[in-house]
């Protein structure tokens, strides 16, 4: 039985703003794809949310998730295929992370911040809109003094 060579990879995933409204679910979906590809997530963070240069699937904005993974080289095609087939993911790109050490990747990990943002987005989506404040009543007119 031959041992598969593993390498470190940088993965950029683009999510629509609609999918990113459930950021925890989107991150869980990305992690599930990595698990199916036998990849270990070294670090993950939200990179940015920005306007796209052109529309993709009718979307004008996207949320970018940056992940660093350690994966068997033979599994990369499977991971890329799962990203392409996923309806939740607009685009994904996997590159060899030869420019960084594993320690640098781990230092870039912001999964805790990602969890906090996911909770905030979920709370914002669930919280009912607060009603507009009632207009202040007009000041009462002073009774006219009677002259006797």
GROMACS .gro file of C-alpha atoms in nm:
model
  148
    1UNK     CA    1   0.000   0.000   0.000
    2UNK     CA    2   0.157   0.328  -0.109
    3UNK     CA    3   0.135   0.637   0.105
    4UNK     CA    4  -0.016   0.941  -0.068
    5UNK     CA    5   0.192   1.256  -0.056
    6UNK     CA    6   0.026   1.543   0.123
    7UNK     CA    7   0.078   1.911   0.069
    8UNK     CA    8  -0.040   2.245   0.200
    9UNK     CA    9  -0.291   2.438  -0.006
   10UNK     CA   10  -0.451   2.780   0.000
   11UNK     CA   11  -0.823   2.771  -0.082
   12UNK     CA   12  -1.035   3.076  -0.166
   13UNK     CA   13  -1.411   3.017  -0.163
   14UNK     CA   14  -1.667   3.271  -0.285
   15UNK     CA   15  -2.015   3.266  -0.130
   16UNK     CA   16  -2.315   3.469  -0.234
   17UNK     CA   17  -2.439   3.713   0.027
   18UNK     CA   18  -2.761   3.510   0.054
   19UNK     CA   19  -2.566   3.194   0.144
   20UNK     CA   20  -2.336   3.395   0.373
   21UNK     CA   21  -2.637   3.515   0.573
   22UNK     CA   22  -2.616   3.166   0.727
   23UNK     CA   23  -2.239   3.187   0.766
   24UNK     CA   24  -2.221   2.900   1.016
   25UNK     CA   25  -2.401   2.670   0.773
   26UNK     CA   26  -2.180   2.782   0.485
   27UNK     CA   27  -1.861   2.720   0.684
   28UNK     CA   28  -1.993   2.379   0.792
   29UNK     CA   29  -2.061   2.298   0.425
   30UNK     CA   30  -1.705   2.397   0.328
   31UNK     CA   31  -1.564   2.187   0.614
   32UNK     CA   32  -1.777   1.892   0.500
   33UNK     CA   33  -1.626   1.915   0.151
   34UNK     CA   34  -1.276   1.920   0.302
   35UNK     CA   35  -1.357   1.616   0.519
   36UNK     CA   36  -1.484   1.420   0.219
   37UNK     CA   37  -1.152   1.498   0.051
   38UNK     CA   38  -0.955   1.380   0.357
   39UNK     CA   39  -0.819   1.732   0.407
   40UNK     CA   40  -0.722   1.879   0.742
   41UNK     CA   41  -0.816   2.245   0.788
   42UNK     CA   42  -0.508   2.423   0.921
   43UNK     CA   43  -0.663   2.771   0.924
   44UNK     CA   44  -0.978   2.944   0.804
   45UNK     CA   45  -1.104   3.300   0.811
   46UNK     CA   46  -1.337   3.541   0.639
   47UNK     CA   47  -1.114   3.733   0.402
   48UNK     CA   48  -1.351   4.001   0.277
   49UNK     CA   49  -1.695   4.091   0.147
   50UNK     CA   50  -1.684   4.290  -0.173
   51UNK     CA   51  -1.847   4.389  -0.498
   52UNK     CA   52  -1.772   4.160  -0.791
   53UNK     CA   53  -1.615   4.289  -1.113
   54UNK     CA   54  -1.897   4.115  -1.304
   55UNK     CA   55  -2.210   3.926  -1.206
   56UNK     CA   56  -2.176   3.558  -1.121
   57UNK     CA   57  -2.501   3.361  -1.106
   58UNK     CA   58  -2.687   3.691  -1.089
   59UNK     CA   59  -2.491   3.805  -0.782
   60UNK     CA   60  -2.312   4.140  -0.760
   61UNK     CA   61  -2.143   4.086  -0.422
   62UNK     CA   62  -1.964   3.794  -0.259
   63UNK     CA   63  -1.817   3.689   0.073
   64UNK     CA   64  -1.468   3.541   0.045
   65UNK     CA   65  -1.353   3.264   0.281
   66UNK     CA   66  -0.981   3.187   0.289
   67UNK     CA   67  -0.868   2.847   0.414
   68UNK     CA   68  -0.536   2.670   0.443
   69UNK     CA   69  -0.556   2.292   0.426
   70UNK     CA   70  -0.328   1.991   0.438
   71UNK     CA   71  -0.453   1.735   0.189
   72UNK     CA   72  -0.341   1.434  -0.012
   73UNK     CA   73  -0.249   1.547  -0.363
   74UNK     CA   74  -0.471   1.280  -0.516
   75UNK     CA   75  -0.778   1.423  -0.342
   76UNK     CA   76  -0.755   1.777  -0.483
   77UNK     CA   77  -0.955   1.691  -0.795
   78UNK     CA   78  -1.233   1.549  -0.574
   79UNK     CA   79  -1.239   1.862  -0.357
   80UNK     CA   80  -1.249   2.089  -0.663
   81UNK     CA   81  -1.529   1.881  -0.814
   82UNK     CA   82  -1.735   1.903  -0.493
   83UNK     CA   83  -1.690   2.281  -0.491
   84UNK     CA   84  -1.803   2.306  -0.856
   85UNK     CA   85  -2.110   2.090  -0.792
   86UNK     CA   86  -2.215   2.273  -0.477
   87UNK     CA   87  -2.506   2.512  -0.519
   88UNK     CA   88  -2.391   2.709  -0.214
   89UNK     CA   89  -2.049   2.797  -0.354
   90UNK     CA   90  -2.014   3.049  -0.636
   91UNK     CA   91  -1.647   2.984  -0.710
   92UNK     CA   92  -1.346   2.820  -0.547
   93UNK     CA   93  -0.978   2.816  -0.624
   94UNK     CA   94  -0.709   2.591  -0.479
   95UNK     CA   95  -0.340   2.681  -0.502
   96UNK     CA   96  -0.028   2.521  -0.358
   97UNK     CA   97   0.074   2.720  -0.050
   98UNK     CA   98   0.448   2.708  -0.111
   99UNK     CA   99   0.495   3.068   0.001
  100UNK     CA  100   0.399   3.000   0.364
  101UNK     CA  101   0.510   2.773   0.644
  102UNK     CA  102   0.262   2.573   0.850
  103UNK     CA  103   0.325   2.804   1.147
  104UNK     CA  104   0.239   3.110   0.936
  105UNK     CA  105  -0.080   2.938   0.823
  106UNK     CA  106  -0.180   2.856   1.181
  107UNK     CA  107  -0.109   3.218   1.282
  108UNK     CA  108  -0.360   3.333   1.017
  109UNK     CA  109  -0.636   3.119   1.171
  110UNK     CA  110  -0.945   3.320   1.264
  111UNK     CA  111  -1.207   3.049   1.309
  112UNK     CA  112  -1.316   3.196   1.644
  113UNK     CA  113  -1.382   3.534   1.481
  114UNK     CA  114  -1.566   3.354   1.201
  115UNK     CA  115  -1.790   3.181   1.459
  116UNK     CA  116  -1.862   3.513   1.630
  117UNK     CA  117  -1.957   3.675   1.299
  118UNK     CA  118  -2.175   3.377   1.210
  119UNK     CA  119  -2.362   3.417   1.540
  120UNK     CA  120  -2.408   3.789   1.482
  121UNK     CA  121  -2.541   3.732   1.130
  122UNK     CA  122  -2.780   3.466   1.259
  123UNK     CA  123  -2.906   3.695   1.534
  124UNK     CA  124  -2.953   3.977   1.286
  125UNK     CA  125  -3.151   3.750   1.055
  126UNK     CA  126  -3.375   3.617   1.335
  127UNK     CA  127  -3.433   3.943   1.524
  128UNK     CA  128  -3.758   4.105   1.417
  129UNK     CA  129  -3.730   4.456   1.291
  130UNK     CA  130  -3.798   4.695   1.573
  131UNK     CA  131  -4.099   4.913   1.509
  132UNK     CA  132  -4.038   5.276   1.432
  133UNK     CA  133  -4.071   5.494   1.739
  134UNK     CA  134  -4.413   5.652   1.779
  135UNK     CA  135  -4.423   6.020   1.696
  136UNK     CA  136  -4.402   6.244   1.998
  137UNK     CA  137  -4.737   6.396   2.094
  138UNK     CA  138  -4.781   6.762   2.014
  139UNK     CA  139  -4.742   6.988   2.316
  140UNK     CA  140  -5.073   7.062   2.481
  141UNK     CA  141  -5.205   7.411   2.428
  142UNK     CA  142  -5.220   7.621   2.741
  143UNK     CA  143  -5.573   7.719   2.839
  144UNK     CA  144  -5.641   8.085   2.769
  145UNK     CA  145  -5.670   8.293   3.082
  146UNK     CA  146  -6.011   8.450   3.117
  147UNK     CA  147  -6.015   8.824   3.175
  148UNK     CA  148  -6.293   8.920   3.412
   0.00000   0.00000   0.00000
